GROMACS .gro file of C-alpha atoms in nm:
model
  424
    1MET     CA    1  -4.982   1.701  -1.658
    2SER     CA    2  -5.272   1.814  -1.879
    3VAL     CA    3  -5.166   2.177  -1.846
    4ASN     CA    4  -4.815   2.077  -1.957
    5GLY     CA    5  -4.949   1.917  -2.274
    6LYS     CA    6  -4.973   1.552  -2.169
    7LYS     CA    7  -5.271   1.341  -2.275
    8VAL     CA    8  -5.433   1.231  -1.949
    9LEU     CA    9  -5.700   0.965  -1.890
   10HIS     CA   10  -5.813   0.934  -1.528
   11ILE     CA   11  -5.995   0.609  -1.445
   12ASP     CA   12  -6.156   0.566  -1.102
   13ARG     CA   13  -6.335   0.252  -0.985
   14ASN     CA   14  -6.547   0.464  -0.751
   15ASP     CA   15  -6.858   0.658  -0.850
   16TYR     CA   16  -6.730   0.969  -0.670
   17TYR     CA   17  -6.423   1.194  -0.686
   18GLY     CA   18  -6.132   1.167  -0.445
   19GLY     CA   19  -6.086   0.798  -0.370
   20GLU     CA   20  -5.956   0.755  -0.016
   21SER     CA   21  -5.983   1.131   0.050
   22ALA     CA   22  -6.340   1.173  -0.077
   23SER     CA   23  -6.620   1.371   0.087
   24ILE     CA   24  -6.923   1.145   0.134
   25SER     CA   25  -7.273   1.276   0.057
   26PRO     CA   26  -7.557   1.232   0.139
   27LEU     CA   27  -7.530   1.143   0.507
   28GLU     CA   28  -7.721   0.820   0.446
   29GLU     CA   29  -7.430   0.699   0.231
   30LEU     CA   30  -7.188   0.754   0.522
   31TYR     CA   31  -7.407   0.539   0.751
   32ARG     CA   32  -7.426   0.267   0.483
   33ARG     CA   33  -7.050   0.278   0.428
   34PHE     CA   34  -6.984   0.203   0.796
   35ASN     CA   35  -7.279  -0.039   0.837
   36VAL     CA   36  -7.447   0.185   1.095
   37ILE     CA   37  -7.826   0.211   1.121
   38GLY     CA   38  -7.958   0.561   1.057
   39PRO     CA   39  -7.930   0.852   1.036
   40PRO     CA   40  -8.191   0.974   1.287
   41GLU     CA   41  -8.419   1.270   1.201
   42PRO     CA   42  -8.231   1.532   1.415
   43MET     CA   43  -7.939   1.504   1.172
   44GLY     CA   44  -8.130   1.712   0.914
   45ARG     CA   45  -8.138   1.658   0.539
   46GLY     CA   46  -7.883   1.410   0.408
   47ARG     CA   47  -7.782   1.631   0.113
   48GLU     CA   48  -7.661   1.903   0.352
   49TRP     CA   49  -7.373   1.679   0.459
   50ASN     CA   50  -7.032   1.636   0.293
   51VAL     CA   51  -6.819   1.429   0.531
   52ASP     CA   52  -6.447   1.383   0.465
   53LEU     CA   53  -6.303   1.034   0.503
   54VAL     CA   54  -5.952   1.172   0.565
   55PRO     CA   55  -5.909   1.484   0.783
   56LYS     CA   56  -5.687   1.748   0.623
   57PHE     CA   57  -5.650   2.127   0.634
   58ILE     CA   58  -5.449   2.337   0.388
   59MET     CA   59  -5.154   2.552   0.502
   60ALA     CA   60  -5.233   2.906   0.381
   61ASN     CA   61  -4.878   2.959   0.255
   62GLY     CA   62  -4.802   2.594   0.187
   63GLN     CA   63  -4.722   2.390  -0.121
   64LEU     CA   64  -5.081   2.300  -0.210
   65VAL     CA   65  -5.197   2.664  -0.212
   66LYS     CA   66  -4.912   2.755  -0.447
   67MET     CA   67  -5.010   2.468  -0.677
   68LEU     CA   68  -5.379   2.567  -0.667
   69LEU     CA   69  -5.296   2.927  -0.754
   70TYR     CA   70  -5.053   2.835  -1.030
   71THR     CA   71  -5.297   2.592  -1.196
   72GLU     CA   72  -5.591   2.829  -1.130
   73VAL     CA   73  -5.795   2.549  -0.973
   74THR     CA   74  -5.905   2.817  -0.726
   75GLN     CA   75  -6.156   2.939  -0.984
   76PHE     CA   76  -6.357   2.622  -0.914
   77ILE     CA   77  -6.333   2.619  -0.533
   78ASP     CA   78  -6.418   2.855  -0.247
   79PHE     CA   79  -6.219   2.843   0.078
   80LYS     CA   80  -6.273   2.953   0.436
   81VAL     CA   81  -6.013   3.023   0.705
   82VAL     CA   82  -6.010   2.774   0.993
   83ASP     CA   83  -6.094   2.954   1.318
   84GLY     CA   84  -5.817   2.831   1.545
   85SER     CA   85  -5.524   2.601   1.617
   86TYR     CA   86  -5.486   2.442   1.961
   87VAL     CA   87  -5.253   2.213   2.149
   88TYR     CA   88  -5.327   1.974   2.436
   89LYS     CA   89  -5.136   2.000   2.763
   90ALA     CA   90  -5.209   1.836   3.099
   91GLY     CA   91  -5.566   1.749   3.002
   92LYS     CA   92  -5.654   2.098   2.877
   93ILE     CA   93  -5.665   2.273   2.537
   94HIS     CA   94  -5.450   2.583   2.480
   95LYS     CA   95  -5.426   2.814   2.178
   96VAL     CA   96  -5.100   2.772   1.989
   97PRO     CA   97  -4.894   3.095   2.023
   98CYS     CA   98  -4.737   3.202   1.693
   99THR     CA   99  -4.672   3.574   1.731
  100LYS     CA  100  -4.452   3.750   1.984
  101GLU     CA  101  -4.768   3.903   2.139
  102GLU     CA  102  -4.938   3.563   2.174
  103ALA     CA  103  -4.618   3.414   2.314
  104LEU     CA  104  -4.619   3.668   2.598
  105ALA     CA  105  -4.989   3.611   2.670
  106SER     CA  106  -4.991   3.230   2.642
  107ASP     CA  107  -5.078   3.017   2.943
  108LEU     CA  108  -4.866   2.733   2.801
  109MET     CA  109  -4.550   2.881   2.952
  110GLY     CA  110  -4.420   3.055   3.260
  111MET     CA  111  -4.305   3.417   3.253
  112PHE     CA  112  -3.936   3.347   3.183
  113GLU     CA  113  -4.013   3.077   2.926
  114LYS     CA  114  -4.239   3.324   2.741
  115ARG     CA  115  -3.952   3.566   2.695
  116ARG     CA  116  -3.716   3.291   2.579
  117PHE     CA  117  -3.976   3.158   2.336
  118ARG     CA  118  -4.041   3.509   2.203
  119LYS     CA  119  -3.668   3.545   2.137
  120PHE     CA  120  -3.665   3.209   1.955
  121LEU     CA  121  -3.971   3.304   1.750
  122LEU     CA  122  -3.808   3.631   1.641
  123PHE     CA  123  -3.501   3.436   1.533
  124VAL     CA  124  -3.716   3.203   1.319
  125LEU     CA  125  -3.916   3.486   1.162
  126HIS     CA  126  -3.599   3.670   1.057
  127PHE     CA  127  -3.411   3.356   0.954
  128ASN     CA  128  -3.295   3.346   0.593
  129GLU     CA  129  -3.115   3.034   0.476
  130HIS     CA  130  -2.901   3.240   0.239
  131ASP     CA  131  -2.816   3.521   0.483
  132VAL     CA  132  -2.549   3.411   0.732
  133LYS     CA  133  -2.610   3.721   0.946
  134SER     CA  134  -2.959   3.592   1.031
  135HIS     CA  135  -2.824   3.257   1.158
  136GLN     CA  136  -2.702   3.388   1.495
  137ASP     CA  137  -2.403   3.147   1.504
  138ILE     CA  138  -2.628   2.852   1.420
  139GLU     CA  139  -2.511   2.623   1.141
  140PRO     CA  140  -2.851   2.513   1.000
  141ARG     CA  141  -2.718   2.215   0.804
  142ARG     CA  142  -2.508   2.078   1.091
  143MET     CA  143  -2.658   2.184   1.425
  144THR     CA  144  -2.946   1.965   1.545
  145MET     CA  145  -3.281   2.106   1.655
  146ARG     CA  146  -3.213   1.977   2.006
  147GLU     CA  147  -2.902   2.197   2.016
  148VAL     CA  148  -3.100   2.498   1.890
  149TYR     CA  149  -3.358   2.454   2.167
  150ARG     CA  150  -3.072   2.432   2.416
  151LYS     CA  151  -2.918   2.753   2.276
  152PHE     CA  152  -3.245   2.939   2.346
  153ASP     CA  153  -3.285   2.759   2.682
  154LEU     CA  154  -3.628   2.617   2.593
  155GLY     CA  155  -3.767   2.342   2.819
  156PRO     CA  156  -3.920   2.003   2.722
  157GLU     CA  157  -4.282   2.124   2.713
  158VAL     CA  158  -4.201   2.427   2.494
  159MET     CA  159  -4.000   2.195   2.270
  160ALA     CA  160  -4.302   1.963   2.249
  161PHE     CA  161  -4.558   2.217   2.129
  162THR     CA  162  -4.301   2.389   1.904
  163GLY     CA  163  -4.203   2.067   1.729
  164HIS     CA  164  -4.552   1.916   1.710
  165ALA     CA  165  -4.795   2.211   1.692
  166LEU     CA  166  -4.580   2.453   1.487
  167ALA     CA  167  -4.336   2.237   1.291
  168LEU     CA  168  -4.608   1.967   1.272
  169TYR     CA  169  -4.383   1.666   1.329
  170ARG     CA  170  -4.555   1.343   1.430
  171THR     CA  171  -4.263   1.207   1.634
  172ASP     CA  172  -3.950   1.339   1.808
  173ASP     CA  173  -3.708   1.197   1.551
  174TYR     CA  174  -3.651   1.550   1.416
  175LEU     CA  175  -3.471   1.658   1.736
  176ASP     CA  176  -3.145   1.491   1.637
  177GLN     CA  177  -3.152   1.596   1.272
  178PRO     CA  178  -3.013   1.919   1.117
  179CYS     CA  179  -3.233   2.211   1.222
  180LEU     CA  180  -3.283   2.373   0.879
  181GLU     CA  181  -3.601   2.185   0.787
  182THR     CA  182  -3.757   2.243   1.129
  183ILE     CA  183  -3.683   2.617   1.118
  184ASN     CA  184  -3.841   2.636   0.771
  185ARG     CA  185  -4.144   2.442   0.893
  186ILE     CA  186  -4.201   2.681   1.184
  187LYS     CA  187  -4.149   2.975   0.950
  188LEU     CA  188  -4.410   2.829   0.708
  189TYR     CA  189  -4.659   2.797   0.995
  190CYS     CA  190  -4.602   3.157   1.105
  191GLU     CA  191  -4.620   3.293   0.748
  192SER     CA  192  -4.941   3.099   0.687
  193LEU     CA  193  -5.087   3.239   1.008
  194ALA     CA  194  -4.986   3.593   0.909
  195LYS     CA  195  -5.201   3.573   0.595
  196TYR     CA  196  -5.532   3.551   0.782
  197SER     CA  197  -5.445   3.593   1.155
  198LYS     CA  198  -5.706   3.344   1.288
  199SER     CA  199  -5.507   3.030   1.205
  200PRO     CA  200  -5.262   2.909   0.939
  201TYR     CA  201  -5.520   2.679   0.780
  202LEU     CA  202  -5.776   2.695   0.498
  203TYR     CA  203  -6.060   2.455   0.422
  204PRO     CA  204  -6.267   2.422   0.101
  205LEU     CA  205  -6.641   2.481   0.127
  206TYR     CA  206  -6.835   2.156   0.068
  207GLY     CA  207  -6.541   1.944   0.183
  208LEU     CA  208  -6.209   1.811   0.058
  209GLY     CA  209  -6.386   1.629  -0.225
  210GLU     CA  210  -6.394   1.966  -0.402
  211LEU     CA  211  -6.015   1.949  -0.458
  212PRO     CA  212  -6.010   1.644  -0.691
  213GLN     CA  213  -6.322   1.776  -0.865
  214GLY     CA  214  -6.146   2.109  -0.924
  215PHE     CA  215  -5.840   1.938  -1.073
  216ALA     CA  216  -6.065   1.717  -1.288
  217ARG     CA  217  -6.238   2.027  -1.430
  218LEU     CA  218  -5.903   2.191  -1.499
  219SER     CA  219  -5.773   1.876  -1.667
  220ALA     CA  220  -6.087   1.865  -1.886
  221LEU     CA  221  -6.017   2.221  -2.005
  222TYR     CA  222  -5.682   2.096  -2.139
  223GLY     CA  223  -5.818   1.778  -2.298
  224GLY     CA  224  -5.800   1.543  -2.001
  225ILE     CA  225  -6.068   1.272  -1.968
  226TYR     CA  226  -6.210   1.160  -1.633
  227MET     CA  227  -6.408   0.836  -1.603
  228LEU     CA  228  -6.585   0.745  -1.279
  229LYS     CA  229  -6.721   0.400  -1.187
  230LYS     CA  230  -6.475   0.237  -1.426
  231PRO     CA  231  -6.307  -0.079  -1.295
  232VAL     CA  232  -5.943  -0.157  -1.370
  233ASP     CA  233  -5.940  -0.524  -1.468
  234GLU     CA  234  -5.576  -0.554  -1.572
  235ILE     CA  235  -5.259  -0.350  -1.611
  236LEU     CA  236  -5.096  -0.453  -1.938
  237MET     CA  237  -4.719  -0.496  -1.961
  238GLU     CA  238  -4.472  -0.554  -2.246
  239LYS     CA  239  -4.099  -0.614  -2.195
  240GLY     CA  240  -4.131  -0.509  -1.831
  241LYS     CA  241  -4.302  -0.176  -1.900
  242VAL     CA  242  -4.664  -0.066  -1.876
  243VAL     CA  243  -4.839  -0.029  -2.212
  244GLY     CA  244  -5.204   0.002  -2.113
  245VAL     CA  245  -5.499  -0.064  -1.885
  246LYS     CA  246  -5.788  -0.302  -1.957
  247SER     CA  247  -6.135  -0.206  -1.831
  248GLU     CA  248  -6.457  -0.392  -1.915
  249GLY     CA  249  -6.302  -0.548  -2.223
  250LYS     CA  250  -6.158  -0.223  -2.360
  251ILE     CA  251  -5.793  -0.117  -2.359
  252ALA     CA  252  -5.654   0.229  -2.297
  253HIS     CA  253  -5.293   0.248  -2.414
  254CYS     CA  254  -5.039   0.448  -2.216
  255LYS     CA  255  -4.666   0.502  -2.169
  256GLN     CA  256  -4.684   0.594  -1.799
  257LEU     CA  257  -4.927   0.505  -1.521
  258ILE     CA  258  -4.989   0.679  -1.188
  259CYS     CA  259  -5.201   0.498  -0.929
  260ASP     CA  260  -5.261   0.456  -0.558
  261PRO     CA  261  -5.152   0.136  -0.375
  262SER     CA  262  -5.494  -0.032  -0.403
  263TYR     CA  263  -5.451  -0.082  -0.780
  264VAL     CA  264  -5.115  -0.264  -0.751
  265PRO     CA  265  -5.116  -0.455  -0.420
  266ASN     CA  266  -4.820  -0.671  -0.527
  267GLN     CA  267  -4.599  -0.365  -0.583
  268VAL     CA  268  -4.638  -0.202  -0.242
  269LYS     CA  269  -4.546  -0.288   0.114
  270LYS     CA  270  -4.734  -0.221   0.437
  271VAL     CA  271  -4.558   0.013   0.679
  272GLY     CA  272  -4.824   0.068   0.943
  273GLN     CA  273  -5.186   0.161   1.011
  274VAL     CA  274  -5.386   0.477   1.076
  275ILE     CA  275  -5.704   0.494   1.282
  276ARG     CA  276  -5.957   0.764   1.195
  277VAL     CA  277  -6.277   0.834   1.388
  278ILE     CA  278  -6.546   1.058   1.238
  279CYS     CA  279  -6.755   1.213   1.517
  280ILE     CA  280  -7.082   1.400   1.463
  281LEU     CA  281  -7.145   1.660   1.735
  282SER     CA  282  -7.422   1.902   1.827
  283HIS     CA  283  -7.182   2.149   1.989
  284PRO     CA  284  -6.844   2.314   1.933
  285ILE     CA  285  -6.545   2.164   2.113
  286ARG     CA  286  -6.510   2.291   2.470
  287ASN     CA  287  -6.249   2.558   2.549
  288THR     CA  288  -6.204   2.662   2.185
  289ASN     CA  289  -6.390   2.992   2.217
  290GLU     CA  290  -6.696   2.848   2.035
  291CYS     CA  291  -6.493   2.793   1.717
  292THR     CA  292  -6.688   2.658   1.418
  293SER     CA  293  -6.363   2.501   1.293
  294CYS     CA  294  -6.030   2.419   1.453
  295GLN     CA  295  -5.737   2.182   1.480
  296ILE     CA  296  -5.620   2.025   1.804
  297ILE     CA  297  -5.286   1.849   1.834
  298ILE     CA  298  -5.222   1.613   2.125
  299PRO     CA  299  -4.841   1.579   2.144
  300GLN     CA  300  -4.711   1.228   2.200
  301MET     CA  301  -4.542   1.303   2.534
  302GLN     CA  302  -4.872   1.427   2.681
  303VAL     CA  303  -5.032   1.083   2.645
  304ASN     CA  304  -4.725   0.855   2.661
  305ARG     CA  305  -4.723   0.766   2.292
  306LYS     CA  306  -4.469   0.753   2.010
  307SER     CA  307  -4.679   0.966   1.771
  308ASP     CA  308  -4.926   1.254   1.800
  309ILE     CA  309  -5.307   1.243   1.795
  310TYR     CA  310  -5.487   1.495   1.572
  311VAL     CA  311  -5.838   1.640   1.577
  312CYS     CA  312  -5.988   1.837   1.287
  313MET     CA  313  -6.329   1.998   1.330
  314VAL     CA  314  -6.551   2.170   1.070
  315SER     CA  315  -6.921   2.251   1.074
  316CYS     CA  316  -7.234   2.377   0.900
  317SER     CA  317  -7.054   2.706   0.829
  318HIS     CA  318  -6.837   2.511   0.580
  319CYS     CA  319  -7.137   2.354   0.406
  320VAL     CA  320  -7.045   2.006   0.531
  321ALA     CA  321  -7.322   1.955   0.791
  322SER     CA  322  -7.678   2.054   0.881
  323ASP     CA  323  -7.742   2.367   1.089
  324GLY     CA  324  -7.608   2.337   1.442
  325LYS     CA  325  -7.401   2.027   1.363
  326TYR     CA  326  -7.022   1.975   1.372
  327VAL     CA  327  -6.794   1.709   1.226
  328ALA     CA  328  -6.477   1.629   1.420
  329ILE     CA  329  -6.231   1.371   1.289
  330ILE     CA  330  -5.964   1.210   1.505
  331SER     CA  331  -5.658   1.048   1.347
  332THR     CA  332  -5.336   0.891   1.464
  333THR     CA  333  -5.085   0.620   1.381
  334VAL     CA  334  -5.179   0.284   1.533
  335GLU     CA  335  -4.932   0.168   1.799
  336SER     CA  336  -5.110  -0.119   1.976
  337GLU     CA  337  -5.351  -0.411   1.936
  338ASN     CA  338  -5.636  -0.191   2.061
  339PRO     CA  339  -5.640   0.120   1.836
  340GLU     CA  340  -5.966   0.262   1.971
  341SER     CA  341  -5.820   0.289   2.321
  342GLU     CA  342  -5.536   0.498   2.175
  343ILE     CA  343  -5.766   0.781   2.067
  344GLN     CA  344  -5.958   0.797   2.397
  345PRO     CA  345  -5.792   1.126   2.511
  346ALA     CA  346  -5.922   1.292   2.193
  347LEU     CA  347  -6.272   1.142   2.231
  348GLU     CA  348  -6.293   1.284   2.583
  349LEU     CA  349  -6.235   1.634   2.442
  350LEU     CA  350  -6.535   1.592   2.209
  351GLU     CA  351  -6.797   1.451   2.445
  352PRO     CA  352  -7.089   1.418   2.410
  353VAL     CA  353  -7.070   1.255   2.064
  354ASP     CA  354  -7.394   1.200   1.869
  355GLN     CA  355  -7.246   0.933   1.640
  356LYS     CA  356  -6.900   0.802   1.560
  357PHE     CA  357  -6.765   0.606   1.264
  358VAL     CA  358  -6.436   0.419   1.310
  359SER     CA  359  -6.199   0.310   1.035
  360ILE     CA  360  -5.853   0.154   1.047
  361SER     CA  361  -5.653   0.183   0.725
  362ASP     CA  362  -5.330   0.011   0.626
  363GLN     CA  363  -5.049   0.242   0.515
  364TYR     CA  364  -4.851   0.145   0.206
  365ILE     CA  365  -4.545   0.273   0.025
  366PRO     CA  366  -4.420   0.160  -0.320
  367LYS     CA  367  -4.156  -0.114  -0.335
  368HIS     CA  368  -3.985   0.053  -0.632
  369ASN     CA  369  -3.942   0.400  -0.783
  370GLY     CA  370  -4.136   0.317  -1.101
  371ILE     CA  371  -3.863   0.422  -1.344
  372ARG     CA  372  -3.810   0.069  -1.479
  373ASN     CA  373  -4.175  -0.033  -1.539
  374GLN     CA  374  -4.314   0.326  -1.563
  375ILE     CA  375  -4.576   0.258  -1.296
  376PHE     CA  376  -4.561   0.538  -1.039
  377ILE     CA  377  -4.737   0.461  -0.712
  378SER     CA  378  -4.841   0.716  -0.450
  379ARG     CA  379  -4.810   0.665  -0.077
  380SER     CA  380  -5.113   0.611   0.146
  381TYR     CA  381  -5.240   0.917   0.334
  382ASP     CA  382  -5.074   0.954   0.674
  383ALA     CA  383  -5.231   1.067   1.001
  384THR     CA  384  -5.130   1.433   0.968
  385THR     CA  385  -5.400   1.698   0.928
  386HIS     CA  386  -5.228   1.896   0.653
  387PHE     CA  387  -5.130   1.834   0.289
  388GLU     CA  388  -4.756   1.907   0.312
  389THR     CA  389  -4.651   1.540   0.317
  390THR     CA  390  -4.892   1.468   0.031
  391CYS     CA  391  -4.737   1.750  -0.173
  392ASP     CA  392  -4.393   1.605  -0.103
  393ASP     CA  393  -4.517   1.276  -0.252
  394ILE     CA  394  -4.651   1.458  -0.560
  395ARG     CA  395  -4.315   1.627  -0.613
  396ASP     CA  396  -4.135   1.296  -0.576
  397ILE     CA  397  -4.362   1.123  -0.832
  398PHE     CA  398  -4.326   1.413  -1.077
  399HIS     CA  399  -3.946   1.398  -1.049
  400ARG     CA  400  -3.939   1.021  -1.107
  401MET     CA  401  -4.172   1.054  -1.407
  402THR     CA  402  -4.006   1.346  -1.580
  403GLY     CA  403  -3.660   1.386  -1.431
  404ALA     CA  404  -3.751   1.751  -1.363
  405THR     CA  405  -3.806   1.919  -1.028
  406LEU     CA  406  -4.155   2.038  -0.942
  407ASP     CA  407  -4.088   2.354  -0.744
  408PHE     CA  408  -4.401   2.509  -0.592
  409ASN     CA  409  -4.212   2.829  -0.510
  410ASP     CA  410  -4.121   2.868  -0.878
  411MET     CA  411  -4.487   2.804  -0.962
  412TRP     CA  412  -4.590   3.081  -0.723
  413CYS     CA  413  -4.341   3.327  -0.874
  414ALA     CA  414  -4.452   3.237  -1.228
  415ALA     CA  415  -4.817   3.288  -1.137
  416SER     CA  416  -4.739   3.621  -0.970
  417ASP     CA  417  -4.542   3.742  -1.274
  418THR     CA  418  -4.831   3.647  -1.502
  419ASP     CA  419  -5.075   3.841  -1.284
  420LYS     CA  420  -4.847   4.148  -1.298
  421GLN     CA  421  -4.824   4.129  -1.678
  422ASP     CA  422  -5.201   4.094  -1.705
  423GLY     CA  423  -5.237   4.398  -1.481
  424GLU     CA  424  -5.012   4.600  -1.706
   0.00000   0.00000   0.00000
C-alpha cells in the first residue's frame, strides 16, 4: 500500500514484529511465554535463538516470493533453501519424489506404480491451461481429480502423497472438484523444486519474524509509520464506517482499516482450532539424511484422521538456535477433545525431545467482507506449513479494499521487465 502511494500507519499492541507469526527471542522469553521453567544451561545463549510461533516455509516459485521480489523486500532479508521434503507412510519417512528420476527410484511405490506416476508427472510438467494439446483429453475445468488419477491408474497411496505432499491439500475434499487447481498446485511444487533441487522451500535466516520487519522497513522508505507496543483502545465509527483508531488518548484518523481477528472479536466467527507444538531437539530427525532443515507431511489416511499433520524443522544453520540444536514445530487442525494425543505420531518421529511448548489457537474468519464499514479483517493462520493460503487471503483483502486484482504473476513480470531495462 505504501509503495502504491497510500499513507499507512501500522499500530501493533505487541513490542515485537509479526504478531501471531512472530519469531521469539531470546530463548528465555519463549519459556516465559509458555510458563515453563528454564531454559537450562545446555541450551546455549538465549540471544542465539529465534523461535517461530507459527511454522511456515516459502514456496520457491510461489506467490510470496513473487511479492517479495516485486516489492524488493529481499534486500532486507537473506534466505536459505530447506534441505528436504518428506512424507510419512506406514510408520516410516520417505523422500517426496518430484522428478521422473526420483519417481523411478522412490520406495513409496512398486515398480509398475512408479512408471504410471512418472507418466502422470510428465503430463503435469507439460500441462498448459491455454494449450488444449497438452490436456491429453482431460477437461481441466470439468473433470475431477479423482477421475484424473483413475485415467493414469494411480492407486490410493499414490493419490495420498500426490494430493497432500505435492498439491499440499489438508483434506481429501479436492478429489471431487475440477482438477485444474490441483494440477497447477503440483506444477507449482515441481517448478519450485526445480529452482534449487534440494526442496521446493525457502526459509529466512533469523526466522519468519524477518518478513514483517522487512515489509516495515520497505513501508518506511515510502512514508509508512510503524508503531510497536501501542494498544488499540477503540475503533471509531461514523455512519457505519470506520473513521479512526484511538490509542492512549490520541486519535489516528483513517478511511480504511486492516486488522487481524484479535482486534475485532465481535466481527469474526470461530471455525476451528489449530494445535502447534514447538520441540527443541539436540539431533536431526531420523531417516532424513541428517538434514538441518526439512518438512514432513503425515497424510490423514496414514493416521486415520480428517486432516494432515505437519512437521517443520530448522536449526542453528538458519540462525534460529544454538550450535547443535534443532527446532521442530508440529501443527495440525484439532479434531478431538484431546488435541495432544492427535499429534503423537509426529512426536514419535522427533524423539528424544529436549523441551516442548504446546499451544492451541482458535481459528477465525471475518463475518463480513468489510466493504460496508471499510474494516478488512484477515483470517487466522491455518495449520499448513506454507504461505500460499496466506497469500490468497492477502489478494482477497486487496480486492475488497480496492476493487482491483492483485496478481503476483503480473508483479513478477513487471519486476523482470524493470530488471531488463536497468540492465540495458
